[in-house]
Amino acid sequence: MPSPIILIPARLGSTRLPGKPLADIAGLPMIVHVLRRAQAAAVGPVVIACAEPAIAAAVRKAAGIAIMTDPDLPSGSDRIAAALAEFDPARTHDIVINLQGDLPGFDPATLHDLLAVLDNPGFDIATLVAPITSPDEAAADQVVKAACGFEAGDIAPALYFSRHIIPSGAGPLWHHVGVYAYRRAALERFVAAPPSPLERREKLEQLRALELGLRIGAARIAHAPFGVDTPDDLARARRALAAKDITDP
């Protein structure tokens, strides 16, 4: 049977919202909200891959597991790979979920949708997409779009990702949710490779996986989770929690 593990990369050096993982939401650091939701999914151990001691201290105060990693690692994918190697040198866990630490309101059940993609042995990596519901969302550069065709069922190959509207023509558009489940060998191959030409062009690291020949499958979910990237996002998250739109599981 597969043995998943959830790793959440976290660092304080966000350019748009410095100190983001420790931002207070309803009396708890944001990273602790994400930790609790990951634990509520009950799919495997949850480990925070930290770049700074202050994050590790907050996680351990909440009885979570924190692994310190090199602050100079270039990406969250590199950070979770480093933490995984330290936490699980015996290679007990063969599926690695990379959950972003800025999703304080994500639904734990969506991690089961994510893992279901890897029931298909033809996929190396799983991710999530949600319907784009407005022209503004479609046009927004920060909303990454995925080219997927769901003719039957809720899982389809993800053929390309872009900040621009794809595909053209009539039909649904898909908002890529940057949560991944990797087969362990796929993660190791991914982080060992240098940034690829399309990755550098679009500034989307998932394109490196496609250029390496790894197959990405996407599960569609009803709504994209709310992410926190800016002070306005943080204020919105605090209001949502106060209004019970974001609650602890």
Coordinates of C-alpha atoms in Angstrom, one line a residue:
M1 CA 0.0 0.0 0.0
P2 CA 1.2 3.6 -0.7
S3 CA 2.6 5.4 2.3
P4 CA 2.1 9.2 2.0
I5 CA 3.7 12.0 3.9
I6 CA 2.8 15.7 3.9
L7 CA 5.6 18.2 3.8
I8 CA 4.9 22.0 4.1
P9 CA 7.7 24.3 3.2
A10 CA 7.9 27.5 5.2
R11 CA 10.2 30.5 5.2
L12 CA 10.0 34.1 6.5
G13 CA 11.4 35.9 3.4
S14 CA 8.3 36.4 1.3
T15 CA 8.8 39.6 -0.7
R16 CA 5.1 40.6 -0.7
L17 CA 4.4 39.6 2.9
P18 CA 7.5 39.2 5.0
G19 CA 7.1 36.9 8.0
K20 CA 4.0 35.3 6.4
P21 CA 4.1 31.9 8.1
L22 CA 4.0 33.5 11.6
A23 CA 1.2 36.0 10.7
D24 CA -1.4 35.9 13.4
I25 CA -4.9 34.6 12.4
A26 CA -7.3 34.3 15.2
G27 CA -4.6 33.9 17.8
L28 CA -2.5 31.3 15.9
P29 CA 0.3 31.6 13.4
M30 CA -0.9 30.9 9.9
I31 CA 1.5 27.9 9.6
V32 CA -0.3 26.3 12.6
H33 CA -3.7 26.6 10.8
V34 CA -2.2 24.9 7.8
L35 CA -0.6 22.2 10.0
R36 CA -3.9 21.4 11.7
R37 CA -5.7 21.1 8.4
A38 CA -3.1 18.8 7.1
Q39 CA -3.3 16.7 10.2
A40 CA -7.1 16.6 9.8
A41 CA -6.7 14.9 6.4
A42 CA -5.3 11.9 8.2
V43 CA -3.3 10.6 5.2
G44 CA 0.1 10.4 6.9
P45 CA 2.6 12.3 9.0
V46 CA 2.9 16.1 8.6
V47 CA 6.3 17.8 8.6
I48 CA 7.0 21.5 8.4
A49 CA 10.2 22.1 6.4
C50 CA 11.4 25.3 8.0
A51 CA 14.0 27.8 6.8
E52 CA 14.2 29.7 10.2
P53 CA 14.2 28.7 13.9
A54 CA 11.2 31.0 14.7
I55 CA 9.0 28.9 12.4
A56 CA 10.3 25.7 14.0
A57 CA 9.5 27.0 17.5
A58 CA 6.0 28.0 16.6
V59 CA 5.3 24.5 15.0
R60 CA 6.8 22.7 18.0
K61 CA 4.8 24.8 20.4
A62 CA 1.7 23.5 18.6
A63 CA 3.0 19.9 19.0
G64 CA 3.9 19.6 15.3
I65 CA 7.1 18.2 13.7
A66 CA 9.6 20.7 12.3
I67 CA 12.7 20.0 10.3
M68 CA 15.3 22.8 9.8
T69 CA 16.5 23.2 6.2
D70 CA 19.1 25.5 4.5
P71 CA 17.6 29.0 4.2
D72 CA 19.3 29.4 0.8
L73 CA 17.5 26.6 -0.9
P74 CA 15.9 28.0 -4.1
S75 CA 12.4 26.6 -3.9
G76 CA 9.8 24.9 -1.7
S77 CA 10.3 21.7 -3.7
D78 CA 14.0 21.7 -2.8
R79 CA 13.1 22.4 0.8
I80 CA 10.7 19.5 1.1
A81 CA 13.1 17.2 -0.6
A82 CA 15.8 18.1 2.0
A83 CA 13.4 17.7 4.9
L84 CA 12.2 14.3 3.6
A85 CA 15.8 13.0 3.3
E86 CA 16.4 13.9 6.9
F87 CA 13.1 12.8 8.3
D88 CA 12.8 9.5 6.4
P89 CA 16.2 8.2 5.4
A90 CA 14.8 4.6 5.4
R91 CA 12.4 5.7 2.5
T92 CA 9.3 4.5 4.3
H93 CA 7.2 7.1 2.5
D94 CA 6.8 6.7 -1.2
I95 CA 4.3 9.5 -2.0
V96 CA 5.2 13.0 -1.0
I97 CA 2.5 15.7 -0.7
N98 CA 3.8 19.3 -1.1
L99 CA 1.3 21.5 0.6
Q100 CA 1.8 25.3 0.6
G101 CA 2.0 27.0 3.9
D102 CA -0.2 30.0 2.9
L103 CA -3.5 28.1 2.6
P104 CA -5.1 28.5 6.0
G105 CA -8.6 27.7 4.7
F106 CA -7.9 24.6 2.5
D107 CA -10.3 21.7 2.8
P108 CA -8.5 18.6 4.2
A109 CA -10.7 16.4 2.1
T110 CA -9.0 17.7 -1.1
L111 CA -5.9 15.8 -0.2
H112 CA -7.8 12.6 -0.7
D113 CA -8.8 13.9 -4.2
L114 CA -5.1 14.6 -4.8
L115 CA -4.0 11.1 -3.8
A116 CA -6.6 9.5 -5.9
V117 CA -4.8 10.7 -9.0
L118 CA -1.8 8.5 -8.2
D119 CA -4.1 5.4 -8.2
N120 CA -3.3 5.6 -12.0
P121 CA 0.2 4.3 -12.4
G122 CA 0.6 6.4 -15.5
F123 CA 0.9 9.6 -13.5
D124 CA 4.1 10.6 -11.7
I125 CA 2.7 13.8 -10.1
A126 CA -0.7 14.8 -9.0
T127 CA -2.1 18.3 -8.6
L128 CA -5.5 20.1 -8.2
V129 CA -7.5 22.4 -10.4
A130 CA -10.7 24.4 -9.8
P131 CA -13.1 26.2 -12.3
I132 CA -12.3 29.7 -13.2
T133 CA -15.5 31.6 -12.5
S134 CA -15.0 35.2 -13.8
P135 CA -13.3 37.1 -16.6
D136 CA -11.1 38.9 -14.0
E137 CA -9.9 35.6 -12.6
A138 CA -9.1 34.4 -16.1
A139 CA -7.1 37.5 -16.9
A140 CA -5.2 37.7 -13.6
D141 CA -1.5 37.0 -14.1
Q142 CA -1.2 35.6 -10.6
V143 CA -3.8 32.9 -11.4
V144 CA -2.0 30.0 -13.1
K145 CA -4.1 28.2 -15.7
A146 CA -3.9 24.5 -16.5
A147 CA -4.8 22.9 -19.8
C148 CA -6.9 19.9 -18.9
G149 CA -9.8 18.1 -20.6
F150 CA -12.3 16.5 -18.3
E151 CA -14.5 14.5 -20.6
A152 CA -15.4 11.8 -18.1
G153 CA -14.7 11.7 -14.4
D154 CA -12.8 14.2 -12.2
I155 CA -9.2 13.3 -13.2
A156 CA -7.4 14.3 -16.4
P157 CA -3.8 14.8 -17.6
A158 CA -2.5 18.3 -17.1
L159 CA -0.9 19.1 -20.5
Y160 CA 0.5 22.6 -19.9
F161 CA 0.4 25.5 -17.4
S162 CA 0.5 29.2 -18.1
R163 CA -0.2 32.6 -16.6
H164 CA -2.1 33.3 -19.8
I165 CA -5.5 32.0 -20.8
I166 CA -5.2 28.4 -22.0
P167 CA -6.7 26.7 -23.9
S168 CA -8.3 29.0 -26.5
G169 CA -11.8 28.7 -27.7
A170 CA -15.1 28.0 -25.9
G171 CA -15.1 25.8 -22.9
P172 CA -14.2 25.7 -19.2
L173 CA -10.9 27.2 -17.9
W174 CA -9.0 25.8 -14.9
H175 CA -7.3 27.5 -12.1
H176 CA -4.3 25.6 -11.0
V177 CA -4.1 25.0 -7.3
G178 CA -0.4 24.7 -6.4
V179 CA -0.6 21.6 -4.2
Y180 CA 1.2 18.4 -5.4
A181 CA 1.6 14.8 -4.6
Y182 CA 4.8 13.2 -6.1
R183 CA 5.9 9.7 -6.4
R184 CA 9.2 9.9 -4.4
A185 CA 11.3 9.0 -7.4
A186 CA 9.6 11.8 -9.4
L187 CA 10.3 14.4 -6.7
E188 CA 14.0 13.3 -6.6
R189 CA 14.3 13.5 -10.3
F190 CA 12.6 16.9 -10.4
V191 CA 14.8 18.6 -7.8
A192 CA 18.0 17.1 -9.3
A193 CA 17.3 18.8 -12.6
P194 CA 18.1 22.4 -13.4
P195 CA 15.4 24.9 -14.3
S196 CA 14.1 24.2 -17.8
P197 CA 13.6 26.6 -20.7
L198 CA 9.8 26.8 -20.4
E199 CA 10.0 27.0 -16.6
R200 CA 12.3 30.1 -17.0
R201 CA 10.0 31.6 -19.6
E202 CA 6.7 31.2 -17.8
K203 CA 8.2 31.3 -14.2
L204 CA 6.4 28.1 -13.4
E205 CA 8.4 25.3 -12.0
Q206 CA 5.9 22.6 -12.8
L207 CA 6.8 23.0 -16.4
R208 CA 10.2 21.5 -15.5
A209 CA 8.4 18.3 -14.7
L210 CA 6.7 18.2 -18.0
E211 CA 9.9 19.0 -19.9
L212 CA 11.5 16.1 -18.0
G213 CA 8.8 13.8 -19.4
L214 CA 7.0 13.4 -16.1
R215 CA 3.2 13.0 -16.4
I216 CA 1.1 15.2 -14.2
G217 CA -2.5 14.3 -13.5
A218 CA -5.0 16.8 -12.2
A219 CA -8.1 16.3 -10.0
R220 CA -10.8 18.9 -10.3
I221 CA -12.3 20.3 -7.1
A222 CA -15.2 22.7 -6.7
H223 CA -13.4 25.8 -5.5
A224 CA -9.8 27.0 -5.3
P225 CA -8.6 27.5 -1.7
F226 CA -7.9 31.0 -0.6
G227 CA -4.2 31.8 -0.5
V228 CA -2.4 34.5 1.5
D229 CA 0.2 36.4 -0.5
T230 CA -0.3 40.1 0.4
P231 CA -1.3 42.2 3.4
D232 CA -4.8 42.5 1.8
D233 CA -5.0 38.7 1.6
L234 CA -4.1 38.5 5.2
A235 CA -6.8 40.9 6.2
R236 CA -9.3 39.0 4.2
A237 CA -8.3 35.7 5.8
R238 CA -8.7 37.3 9.3
R239 CA -12.2 38.5 8.3
A240 CA -13.1 35.1 6.9
L241 CA -12.1 33.4 10.0
A242 CA -14.0 35.8 12.1
A243 CA -17.1 35.2 9.9
K244 CA -16.6 31.4 10.2
D245 CA -15.9 31.1 6.5
I246 CA -12.5 29.7 7.4
T247 CA -12.6 27.4 10.5
D248 CA -10.3 24.9 12.1
P249 CA -11.3 21.3 11.1

